[in-house]
PDB file of C-alpha atoms in Angstrom:
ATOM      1  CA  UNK A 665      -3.803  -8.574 -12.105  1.00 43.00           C
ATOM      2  CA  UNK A 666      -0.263  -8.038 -10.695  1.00 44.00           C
ATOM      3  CA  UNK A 667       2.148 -10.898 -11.984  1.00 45.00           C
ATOM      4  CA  UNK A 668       4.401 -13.533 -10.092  1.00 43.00           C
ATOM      5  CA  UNK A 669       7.099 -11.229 -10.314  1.00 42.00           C
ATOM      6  CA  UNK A 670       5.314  -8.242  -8.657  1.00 46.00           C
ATOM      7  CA  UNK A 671       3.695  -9.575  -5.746  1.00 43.00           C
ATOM      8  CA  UNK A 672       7.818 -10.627  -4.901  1.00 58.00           C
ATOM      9  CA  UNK A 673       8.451  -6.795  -4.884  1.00 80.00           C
ATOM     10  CA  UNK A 674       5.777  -5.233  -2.426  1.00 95.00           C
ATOM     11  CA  UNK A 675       7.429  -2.234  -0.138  1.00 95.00           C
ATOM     12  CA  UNK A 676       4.320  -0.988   1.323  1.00 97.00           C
ATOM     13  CA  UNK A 677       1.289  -2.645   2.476  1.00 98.00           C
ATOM     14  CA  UNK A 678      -2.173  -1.426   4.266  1.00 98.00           C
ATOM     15  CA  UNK A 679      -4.959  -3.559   5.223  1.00 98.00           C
ATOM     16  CA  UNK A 680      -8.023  -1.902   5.698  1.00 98.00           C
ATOM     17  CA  UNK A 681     -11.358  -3.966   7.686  1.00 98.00           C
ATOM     18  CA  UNK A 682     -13.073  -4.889  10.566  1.00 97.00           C
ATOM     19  CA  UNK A 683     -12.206  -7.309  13.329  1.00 95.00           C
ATOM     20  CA  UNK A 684     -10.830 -10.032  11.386  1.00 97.00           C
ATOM     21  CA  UNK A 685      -8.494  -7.601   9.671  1.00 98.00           C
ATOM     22  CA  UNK A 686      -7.488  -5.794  12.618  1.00 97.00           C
ATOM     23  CA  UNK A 687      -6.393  -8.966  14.435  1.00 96.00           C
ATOM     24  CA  UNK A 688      -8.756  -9.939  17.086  1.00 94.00           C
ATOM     25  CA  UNK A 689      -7.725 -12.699  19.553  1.00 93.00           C
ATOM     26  CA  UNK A 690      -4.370 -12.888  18.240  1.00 94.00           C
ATOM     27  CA  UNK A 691      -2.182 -11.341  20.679  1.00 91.00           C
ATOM     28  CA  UNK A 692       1.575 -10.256  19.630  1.00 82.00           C
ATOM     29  CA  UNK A 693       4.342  -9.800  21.972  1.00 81.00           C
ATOM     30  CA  UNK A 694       3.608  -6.793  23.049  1.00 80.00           C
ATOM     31  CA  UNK A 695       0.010  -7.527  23.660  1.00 79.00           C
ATOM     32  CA  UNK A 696      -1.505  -5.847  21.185  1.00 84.00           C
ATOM     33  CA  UNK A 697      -3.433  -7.816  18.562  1.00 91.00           C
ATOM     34  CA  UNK A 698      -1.580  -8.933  15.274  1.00 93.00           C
ATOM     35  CA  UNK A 699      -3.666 -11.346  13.277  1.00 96.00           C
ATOM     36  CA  UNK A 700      -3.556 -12.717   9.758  1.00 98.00           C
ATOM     37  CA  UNK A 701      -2.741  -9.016   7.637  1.00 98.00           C
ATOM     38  CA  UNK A 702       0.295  -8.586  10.520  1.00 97.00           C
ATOM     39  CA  UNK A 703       1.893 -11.895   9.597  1.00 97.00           C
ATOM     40  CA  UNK A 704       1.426 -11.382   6.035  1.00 98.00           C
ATOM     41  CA  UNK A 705       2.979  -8.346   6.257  1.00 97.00           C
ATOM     42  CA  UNK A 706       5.940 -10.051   8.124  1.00 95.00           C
ATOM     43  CA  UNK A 707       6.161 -12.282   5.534  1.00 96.00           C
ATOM     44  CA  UNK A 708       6.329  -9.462   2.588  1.00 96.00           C
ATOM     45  CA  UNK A 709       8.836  -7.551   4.959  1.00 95.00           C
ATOM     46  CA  UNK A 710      11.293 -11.326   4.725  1.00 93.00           C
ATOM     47  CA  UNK A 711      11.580 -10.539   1.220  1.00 91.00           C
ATOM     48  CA  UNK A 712      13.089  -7.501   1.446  1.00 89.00           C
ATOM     49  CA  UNK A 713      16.390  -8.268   2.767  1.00 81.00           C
ATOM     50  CA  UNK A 714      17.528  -4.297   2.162  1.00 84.00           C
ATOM     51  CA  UNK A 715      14.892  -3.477   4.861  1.00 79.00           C
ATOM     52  CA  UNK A 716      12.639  -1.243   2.945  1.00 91.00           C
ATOM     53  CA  UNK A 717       9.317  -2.347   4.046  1.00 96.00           C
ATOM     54  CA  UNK A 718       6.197  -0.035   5.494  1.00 97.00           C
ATOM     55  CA  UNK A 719       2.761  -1.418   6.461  1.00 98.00           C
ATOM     56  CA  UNK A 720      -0.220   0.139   7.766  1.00 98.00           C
ATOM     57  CA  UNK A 721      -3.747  -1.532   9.290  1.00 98.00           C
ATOM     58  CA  UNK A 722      -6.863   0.802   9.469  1.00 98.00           C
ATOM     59  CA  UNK A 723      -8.571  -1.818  10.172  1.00 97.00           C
ATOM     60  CA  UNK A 724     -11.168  -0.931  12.951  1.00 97.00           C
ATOM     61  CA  UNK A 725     -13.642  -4.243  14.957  1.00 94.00           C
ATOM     62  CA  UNK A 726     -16.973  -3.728  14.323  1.00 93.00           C
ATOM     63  CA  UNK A 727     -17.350  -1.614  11.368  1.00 95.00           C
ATOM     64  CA  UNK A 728     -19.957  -1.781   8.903  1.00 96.00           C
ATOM     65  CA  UNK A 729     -19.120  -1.526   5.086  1.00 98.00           C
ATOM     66  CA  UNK A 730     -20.009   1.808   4.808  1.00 97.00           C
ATOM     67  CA  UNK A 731     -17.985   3.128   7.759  1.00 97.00           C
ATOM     68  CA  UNK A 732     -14.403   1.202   6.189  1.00 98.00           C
ATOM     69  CA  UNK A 733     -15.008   3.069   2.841  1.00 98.00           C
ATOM     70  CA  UNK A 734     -15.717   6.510   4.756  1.00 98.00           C
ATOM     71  CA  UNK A 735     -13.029   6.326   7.284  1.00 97.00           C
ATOM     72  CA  UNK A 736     -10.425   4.008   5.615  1.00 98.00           C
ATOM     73  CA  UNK A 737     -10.882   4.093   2.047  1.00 98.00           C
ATOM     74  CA  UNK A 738     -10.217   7.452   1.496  1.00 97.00           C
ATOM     75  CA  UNK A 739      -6.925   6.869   2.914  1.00 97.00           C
ATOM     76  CA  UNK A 740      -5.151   4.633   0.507  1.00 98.00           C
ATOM     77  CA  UNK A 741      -5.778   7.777  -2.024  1.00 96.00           C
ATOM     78  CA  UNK A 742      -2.982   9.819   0.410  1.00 95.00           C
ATOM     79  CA  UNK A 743      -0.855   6.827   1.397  1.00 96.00           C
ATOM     80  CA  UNK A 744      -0.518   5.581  -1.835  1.00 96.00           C
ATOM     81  CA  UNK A 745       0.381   1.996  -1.364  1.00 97.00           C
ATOM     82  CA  UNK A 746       1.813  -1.208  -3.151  1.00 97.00           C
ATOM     83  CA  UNK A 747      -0.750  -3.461  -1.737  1.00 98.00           C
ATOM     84  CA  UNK A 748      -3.824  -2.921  -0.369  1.00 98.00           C
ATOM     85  CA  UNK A 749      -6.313  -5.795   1.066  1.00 98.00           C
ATOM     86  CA  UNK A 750     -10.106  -4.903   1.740  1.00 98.00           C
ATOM     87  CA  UNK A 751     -12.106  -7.695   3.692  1.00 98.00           C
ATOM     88  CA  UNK A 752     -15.492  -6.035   4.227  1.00 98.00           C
ATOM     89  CA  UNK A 753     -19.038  -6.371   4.349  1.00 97.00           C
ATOM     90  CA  UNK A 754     -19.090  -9.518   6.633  1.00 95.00           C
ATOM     91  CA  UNK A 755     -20.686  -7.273   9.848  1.00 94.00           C
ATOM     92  CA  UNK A 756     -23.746  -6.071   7.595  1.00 95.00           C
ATOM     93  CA  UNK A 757     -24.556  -9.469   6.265  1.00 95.00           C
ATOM     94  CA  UNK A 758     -24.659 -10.356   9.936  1.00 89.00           C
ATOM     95  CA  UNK A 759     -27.723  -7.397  10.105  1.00 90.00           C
ATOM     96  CA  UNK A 760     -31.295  -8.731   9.724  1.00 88.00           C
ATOM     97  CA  UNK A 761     -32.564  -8.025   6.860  1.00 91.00           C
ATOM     98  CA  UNK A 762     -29.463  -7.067   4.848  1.00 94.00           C
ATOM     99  CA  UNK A 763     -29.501  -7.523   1.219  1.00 97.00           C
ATOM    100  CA  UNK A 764     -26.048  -9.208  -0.182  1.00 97.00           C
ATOM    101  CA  UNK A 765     -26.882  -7.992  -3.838  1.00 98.00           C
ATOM    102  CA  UNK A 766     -26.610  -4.000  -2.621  1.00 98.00           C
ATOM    103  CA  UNK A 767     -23.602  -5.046  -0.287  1.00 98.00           C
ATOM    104  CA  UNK A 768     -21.939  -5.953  -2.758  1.00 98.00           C
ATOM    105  CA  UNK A 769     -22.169  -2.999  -4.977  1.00 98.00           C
ATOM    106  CA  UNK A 770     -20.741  -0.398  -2.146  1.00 98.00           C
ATOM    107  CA  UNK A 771     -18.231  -3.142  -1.849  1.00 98.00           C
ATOM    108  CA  UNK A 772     -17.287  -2.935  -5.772  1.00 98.00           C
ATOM    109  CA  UNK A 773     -17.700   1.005  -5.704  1.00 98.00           C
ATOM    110  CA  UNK A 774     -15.214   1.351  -2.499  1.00 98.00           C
ATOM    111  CA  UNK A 775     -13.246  -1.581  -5.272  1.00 98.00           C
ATOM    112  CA  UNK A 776     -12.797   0.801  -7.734  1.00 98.00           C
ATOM    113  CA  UNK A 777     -11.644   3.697  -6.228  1.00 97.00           C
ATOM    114  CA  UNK A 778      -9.325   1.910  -4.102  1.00 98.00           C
ATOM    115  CA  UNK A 779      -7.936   0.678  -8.103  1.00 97.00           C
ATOM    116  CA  UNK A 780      -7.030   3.930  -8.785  1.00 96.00           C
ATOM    117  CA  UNK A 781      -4.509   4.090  -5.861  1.00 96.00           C
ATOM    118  CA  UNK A 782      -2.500   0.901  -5.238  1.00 95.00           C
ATOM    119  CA  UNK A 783      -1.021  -1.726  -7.147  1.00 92.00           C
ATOM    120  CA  UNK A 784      -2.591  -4.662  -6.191  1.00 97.00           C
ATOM    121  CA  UNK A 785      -5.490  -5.085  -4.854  1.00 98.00           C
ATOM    122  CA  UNK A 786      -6.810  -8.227  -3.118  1.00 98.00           C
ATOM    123  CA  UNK A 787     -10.223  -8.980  -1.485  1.00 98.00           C
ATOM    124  CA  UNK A 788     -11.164 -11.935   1.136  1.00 98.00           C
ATOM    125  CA  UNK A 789     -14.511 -14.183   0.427  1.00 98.00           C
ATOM    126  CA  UNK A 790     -16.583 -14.680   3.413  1.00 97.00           C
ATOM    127  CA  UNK A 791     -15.955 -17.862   5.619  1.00 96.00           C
ATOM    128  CA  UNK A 792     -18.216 -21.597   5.009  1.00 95.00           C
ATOM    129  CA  UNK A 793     -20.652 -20.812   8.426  1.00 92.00           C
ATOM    130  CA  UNK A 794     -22.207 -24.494   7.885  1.00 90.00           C
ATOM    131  CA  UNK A 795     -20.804 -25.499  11.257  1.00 84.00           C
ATOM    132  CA  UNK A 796     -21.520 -22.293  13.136  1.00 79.00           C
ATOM    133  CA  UNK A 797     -23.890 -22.350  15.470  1.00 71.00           C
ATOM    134  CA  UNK A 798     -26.291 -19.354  15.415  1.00 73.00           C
ATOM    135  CA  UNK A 799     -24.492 -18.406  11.825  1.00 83.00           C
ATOM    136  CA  UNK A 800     -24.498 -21.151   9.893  1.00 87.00           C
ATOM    137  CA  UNK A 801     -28.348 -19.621   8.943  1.00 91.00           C
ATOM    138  CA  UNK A 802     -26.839 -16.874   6.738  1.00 93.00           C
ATOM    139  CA  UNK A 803     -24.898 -19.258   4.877  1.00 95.00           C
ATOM    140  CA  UNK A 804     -27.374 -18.820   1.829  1.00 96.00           C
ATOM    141  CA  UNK A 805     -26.715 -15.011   2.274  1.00 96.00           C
ATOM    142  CA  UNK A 806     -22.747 -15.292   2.348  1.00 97.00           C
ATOM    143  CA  UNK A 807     -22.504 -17.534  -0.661  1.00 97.00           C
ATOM    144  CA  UNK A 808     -24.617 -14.993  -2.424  1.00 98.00           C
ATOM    145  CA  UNK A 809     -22.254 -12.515  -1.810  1.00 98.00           C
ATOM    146  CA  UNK A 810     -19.219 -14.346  -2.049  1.00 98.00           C
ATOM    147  CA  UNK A 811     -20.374 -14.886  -5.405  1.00 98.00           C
ATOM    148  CA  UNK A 812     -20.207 -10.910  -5.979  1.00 98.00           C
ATOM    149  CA  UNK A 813     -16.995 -10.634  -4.366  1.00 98.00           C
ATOM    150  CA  UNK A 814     -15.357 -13.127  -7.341  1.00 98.00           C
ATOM    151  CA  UNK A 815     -17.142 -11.171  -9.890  1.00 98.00           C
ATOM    152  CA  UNK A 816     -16.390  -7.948  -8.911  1.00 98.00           C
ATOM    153  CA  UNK A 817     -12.575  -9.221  -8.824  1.00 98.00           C
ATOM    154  CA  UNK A 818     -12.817 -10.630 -12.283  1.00 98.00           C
ATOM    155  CA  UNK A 819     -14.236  -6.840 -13.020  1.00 98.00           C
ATOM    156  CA  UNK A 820     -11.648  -4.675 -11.670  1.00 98.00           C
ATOM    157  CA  UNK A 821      -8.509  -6.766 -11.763  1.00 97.00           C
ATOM    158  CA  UNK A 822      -8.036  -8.058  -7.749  1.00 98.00           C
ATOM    159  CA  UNK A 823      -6.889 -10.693  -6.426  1.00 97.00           C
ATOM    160  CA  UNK A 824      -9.059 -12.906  -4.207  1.00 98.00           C
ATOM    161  CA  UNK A 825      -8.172 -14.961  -0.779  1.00 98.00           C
ATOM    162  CA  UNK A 826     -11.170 -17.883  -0.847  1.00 98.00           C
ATOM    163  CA  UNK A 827     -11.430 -17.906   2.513  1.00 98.00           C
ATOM    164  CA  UNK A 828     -15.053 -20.158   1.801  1.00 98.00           C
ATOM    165  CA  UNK A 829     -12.650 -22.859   0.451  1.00 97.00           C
ATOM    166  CA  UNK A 830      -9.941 -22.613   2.967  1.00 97.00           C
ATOM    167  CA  UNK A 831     -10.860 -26.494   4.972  1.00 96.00           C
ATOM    168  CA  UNK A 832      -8.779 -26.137   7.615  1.00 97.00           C
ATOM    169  CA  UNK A 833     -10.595 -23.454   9.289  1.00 96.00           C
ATOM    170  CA  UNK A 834     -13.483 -25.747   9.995  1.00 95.00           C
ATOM    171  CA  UNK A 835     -12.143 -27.169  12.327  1.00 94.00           C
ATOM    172  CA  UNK A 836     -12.627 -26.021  16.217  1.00 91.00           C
ATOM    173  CA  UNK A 837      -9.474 -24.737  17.044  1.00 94.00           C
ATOM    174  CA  UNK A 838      -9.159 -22.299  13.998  1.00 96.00           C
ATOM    175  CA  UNK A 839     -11.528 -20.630  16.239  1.00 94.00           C
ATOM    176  CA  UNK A 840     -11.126 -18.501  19.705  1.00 91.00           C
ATOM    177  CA  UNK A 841     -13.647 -18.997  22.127  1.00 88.00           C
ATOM    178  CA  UNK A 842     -16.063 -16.626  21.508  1.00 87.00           C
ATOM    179  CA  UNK A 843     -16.746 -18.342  17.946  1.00 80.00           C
ATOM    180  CA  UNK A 844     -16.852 -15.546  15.969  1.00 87.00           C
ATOM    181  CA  UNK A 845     -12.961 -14.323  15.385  1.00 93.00           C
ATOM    182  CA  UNK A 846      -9.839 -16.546  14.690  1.00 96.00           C
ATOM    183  CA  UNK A 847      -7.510 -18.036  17.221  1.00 96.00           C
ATOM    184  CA  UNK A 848      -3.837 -17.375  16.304  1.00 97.00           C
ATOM    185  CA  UNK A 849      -3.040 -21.226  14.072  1.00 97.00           C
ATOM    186  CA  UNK A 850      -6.554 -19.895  12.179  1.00 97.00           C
ATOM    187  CA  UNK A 851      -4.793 -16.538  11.277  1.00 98.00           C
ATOM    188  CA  UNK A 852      -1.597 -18.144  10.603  1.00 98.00           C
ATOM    189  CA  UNK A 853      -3.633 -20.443   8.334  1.00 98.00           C
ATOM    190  CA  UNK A 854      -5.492 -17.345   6.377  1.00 98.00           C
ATOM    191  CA  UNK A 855      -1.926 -15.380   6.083  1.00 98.00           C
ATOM    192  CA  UNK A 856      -0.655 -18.168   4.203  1.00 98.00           C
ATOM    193  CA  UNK A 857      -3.749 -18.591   2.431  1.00 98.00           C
ATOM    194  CA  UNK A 858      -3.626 -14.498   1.437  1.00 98.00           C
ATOM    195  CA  UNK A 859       0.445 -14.945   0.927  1.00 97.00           C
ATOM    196  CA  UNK A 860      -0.243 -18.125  -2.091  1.00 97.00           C
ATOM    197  CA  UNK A 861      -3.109 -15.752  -3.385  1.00 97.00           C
ATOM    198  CA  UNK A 862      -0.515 -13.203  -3.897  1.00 96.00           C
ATOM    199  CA  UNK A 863       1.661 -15.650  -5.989  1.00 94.00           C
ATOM    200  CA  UNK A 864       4.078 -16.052  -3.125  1.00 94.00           C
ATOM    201  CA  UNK A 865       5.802 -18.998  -2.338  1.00 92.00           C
ATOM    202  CA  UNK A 866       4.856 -20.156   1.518  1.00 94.00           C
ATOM    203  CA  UNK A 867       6.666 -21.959   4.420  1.00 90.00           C
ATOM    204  CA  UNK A 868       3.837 -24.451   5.232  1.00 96.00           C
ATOM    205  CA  UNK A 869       0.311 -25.212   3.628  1.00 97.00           C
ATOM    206  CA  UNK A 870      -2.615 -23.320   5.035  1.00 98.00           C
ATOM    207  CA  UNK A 871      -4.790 -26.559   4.738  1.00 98.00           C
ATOM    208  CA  UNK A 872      -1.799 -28.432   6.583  1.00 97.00           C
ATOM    209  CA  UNK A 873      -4.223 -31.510   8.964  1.00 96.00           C
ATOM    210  CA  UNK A 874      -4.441 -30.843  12.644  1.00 95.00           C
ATOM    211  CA  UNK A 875      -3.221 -32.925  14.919  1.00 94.00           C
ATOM    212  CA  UNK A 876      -5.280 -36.078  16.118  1.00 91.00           C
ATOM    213  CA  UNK A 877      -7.256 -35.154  19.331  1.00 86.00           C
ATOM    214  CA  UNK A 878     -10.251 -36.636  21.107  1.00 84.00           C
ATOM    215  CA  UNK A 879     -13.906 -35.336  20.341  1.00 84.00           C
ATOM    216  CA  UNK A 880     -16.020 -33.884  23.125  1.00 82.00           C
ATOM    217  CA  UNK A 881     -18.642 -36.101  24.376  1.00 86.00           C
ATOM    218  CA  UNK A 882     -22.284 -34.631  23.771  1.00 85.00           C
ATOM    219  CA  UNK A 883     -22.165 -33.830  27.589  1.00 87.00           C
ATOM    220  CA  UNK A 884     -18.860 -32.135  27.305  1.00 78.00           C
ATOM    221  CA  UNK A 885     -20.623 -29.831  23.758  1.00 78.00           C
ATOM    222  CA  UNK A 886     -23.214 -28.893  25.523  1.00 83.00           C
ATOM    223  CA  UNK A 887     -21.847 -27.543  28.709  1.00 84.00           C
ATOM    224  CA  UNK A 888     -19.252 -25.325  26.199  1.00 79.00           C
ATOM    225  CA  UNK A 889     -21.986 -24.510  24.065  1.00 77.00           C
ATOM    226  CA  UNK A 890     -24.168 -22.730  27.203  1.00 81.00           C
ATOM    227  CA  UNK A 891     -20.535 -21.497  28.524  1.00 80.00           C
ATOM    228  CA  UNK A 892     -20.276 -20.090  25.211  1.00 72.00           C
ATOM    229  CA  UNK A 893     -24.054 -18.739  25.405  1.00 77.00           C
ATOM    230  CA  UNK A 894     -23.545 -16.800  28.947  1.00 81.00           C
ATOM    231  CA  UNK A 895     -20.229 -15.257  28.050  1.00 79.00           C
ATOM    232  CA  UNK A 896     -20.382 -14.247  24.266  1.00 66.00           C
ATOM    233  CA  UNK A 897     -23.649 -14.458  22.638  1.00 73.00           C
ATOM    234  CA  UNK A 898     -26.186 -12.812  25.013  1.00 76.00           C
ATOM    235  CA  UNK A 899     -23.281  -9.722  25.545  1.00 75.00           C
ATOM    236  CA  UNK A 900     -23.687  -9.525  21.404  1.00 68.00           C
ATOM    237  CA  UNK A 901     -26.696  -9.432  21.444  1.00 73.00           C
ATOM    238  CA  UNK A 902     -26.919  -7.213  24.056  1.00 75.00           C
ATOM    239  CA  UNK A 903     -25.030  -4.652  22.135  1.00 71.00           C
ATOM    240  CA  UNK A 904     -26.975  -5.154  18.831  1.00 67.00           C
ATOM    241  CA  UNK A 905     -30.279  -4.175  20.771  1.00 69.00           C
ATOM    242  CA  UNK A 906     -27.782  -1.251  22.739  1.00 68.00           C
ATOM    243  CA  UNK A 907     -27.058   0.171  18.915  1.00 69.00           C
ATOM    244  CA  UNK A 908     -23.940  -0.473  20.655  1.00 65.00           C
ATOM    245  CA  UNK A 909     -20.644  -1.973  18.381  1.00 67.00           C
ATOM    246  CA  UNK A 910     -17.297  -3.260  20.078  1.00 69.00           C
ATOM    247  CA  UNK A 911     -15.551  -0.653  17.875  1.00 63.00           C
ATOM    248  CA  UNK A 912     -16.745   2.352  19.268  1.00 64.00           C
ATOM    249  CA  UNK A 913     -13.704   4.904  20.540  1.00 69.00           C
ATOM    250  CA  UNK A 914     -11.302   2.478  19.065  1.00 80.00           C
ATOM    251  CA  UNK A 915      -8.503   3.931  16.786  1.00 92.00           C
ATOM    252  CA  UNK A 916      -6.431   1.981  14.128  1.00 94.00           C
ATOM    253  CA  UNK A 917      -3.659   0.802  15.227  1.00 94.00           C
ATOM    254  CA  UNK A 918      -1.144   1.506  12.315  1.00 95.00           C
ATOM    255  CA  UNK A 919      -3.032   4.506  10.518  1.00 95.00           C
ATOM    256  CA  UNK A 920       0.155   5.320   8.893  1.00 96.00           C
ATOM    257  CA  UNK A 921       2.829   3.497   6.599  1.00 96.00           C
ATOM    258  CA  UNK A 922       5.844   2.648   9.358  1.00 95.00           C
ATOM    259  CA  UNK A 923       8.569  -0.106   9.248  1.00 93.00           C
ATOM    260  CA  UNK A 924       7.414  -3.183  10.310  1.00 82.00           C
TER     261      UNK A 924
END
């Protein structure tokens, strides 16, 4: 594993993915999403006062495991950076009938190639679903593989972001509104999360409390929870049954290693 003093001295950075890599819900200033690898790369980019900072995201919503080590993968091997994060696999466990035990071991094969190319490589544990509606059924699965994932990092020398540990997230407004990606404070909060897993020192604790607010009544839950039915679930499912994905004709929106 990379030591303290190497994870200060990262010049390039390229986070490959899915949704929750590529930023979803989190808009930037311009408009376009940033999410939790863009502010981690900001953060690498602060300590580098001469300037010399690149980062990439090939991160792509809606891709399956095997599609991020055909399309994305391969890449790292001609970019040739510093740091590379993979966070992958989360989409198939979502599949019926996916097995978490063969997951895991395209996960650890895309692992080991990507070893050959970067530095340091660090991986992202699936999230605690126990309070997710409609998901919090695979939770068996998802500890099953998250149990893989640590392995697999003890095997080939990664680092890991435990994003099953990280607390804060289970909380509501960690969440956007369609339940399924982050809202912009639950990126923030897995950034600094990824940044401490790194070895760097952060501004503010990922598992900081949130401020005191009033619960919903049951009434209040229940009219969110068919809001959220109507405008979210049934147009998932609707896609699932379509063969359809969210990511189809969508590019990555930093293929290559630029200035931040």
């Amino acid at each position: 594993m990379a030591d303290y003093q190497e994870t200060l001295d990262f010049s390039s950075y390229a986070a490959l993915g899915d949704s929750f890599t590529e930023g979803l819900n989190d808009p930037g200033p311009d408009g376009a999403f940033a999410g939790w690898a863009d502010r981690l790369a900001g953060m690498l980019a602060a300590r580098r006062p001469d300037g010399d900072f690149r980062y990439a995201n090939l991160a792509v919503r809606g891709r399956l495991l095997d599609q991020i080590a055909t399309e994305q993968v391969p890449q790292i091997r001609r970019i040739q950076p510093d740091l590379v994060t993979l966070c992958a696999g989360g989409n198939d466990i979502l599949r019926p009938g996916s097995d978490p035990d063969l997951t895991a071991e395209r996960f650890e094969a895309a692992v080991v190639e990507l070893r050959e190319h970067t530095g340091t490589l660090l991986i992202c544990t699936g999230f605690d679903t126990k309070d997710v509606p409609v998901l919090r059924h695979l939770r068996g699965k998802i500890a099953t593989y998250n149990a893989h994932l640590r392995a697999i990092a003890d095997r080939n020398g990664c680092q890991v972001a435990d994003l099953w540990s990280l607390r804060s997230v289970h909380d509501r407004r960690a969440w956007s509104d369609d339940r399924l990606h982050l809202s912009p404070e639950g990126h923030q909060r897995v950034a600094l999360l990824a940044a401490r897993s790194l070895g760097l020192p952060v501004a503010a604790d990922p598992e900081a409390p949130w401020p005191a607010r009033p619960e919903p009544t049951a009434a209040e839950q229940r009219r969110e929870n068919l809001q959220w039915a109507r405008t979210y679930l049934l147009p998932w499912v609707g896609r699932r049954l379509r063969g359809e994905s969210s990511g189809d004709h969508v590019e990555a929106k930093r293929p290559e290693l630029l200035p931040l």
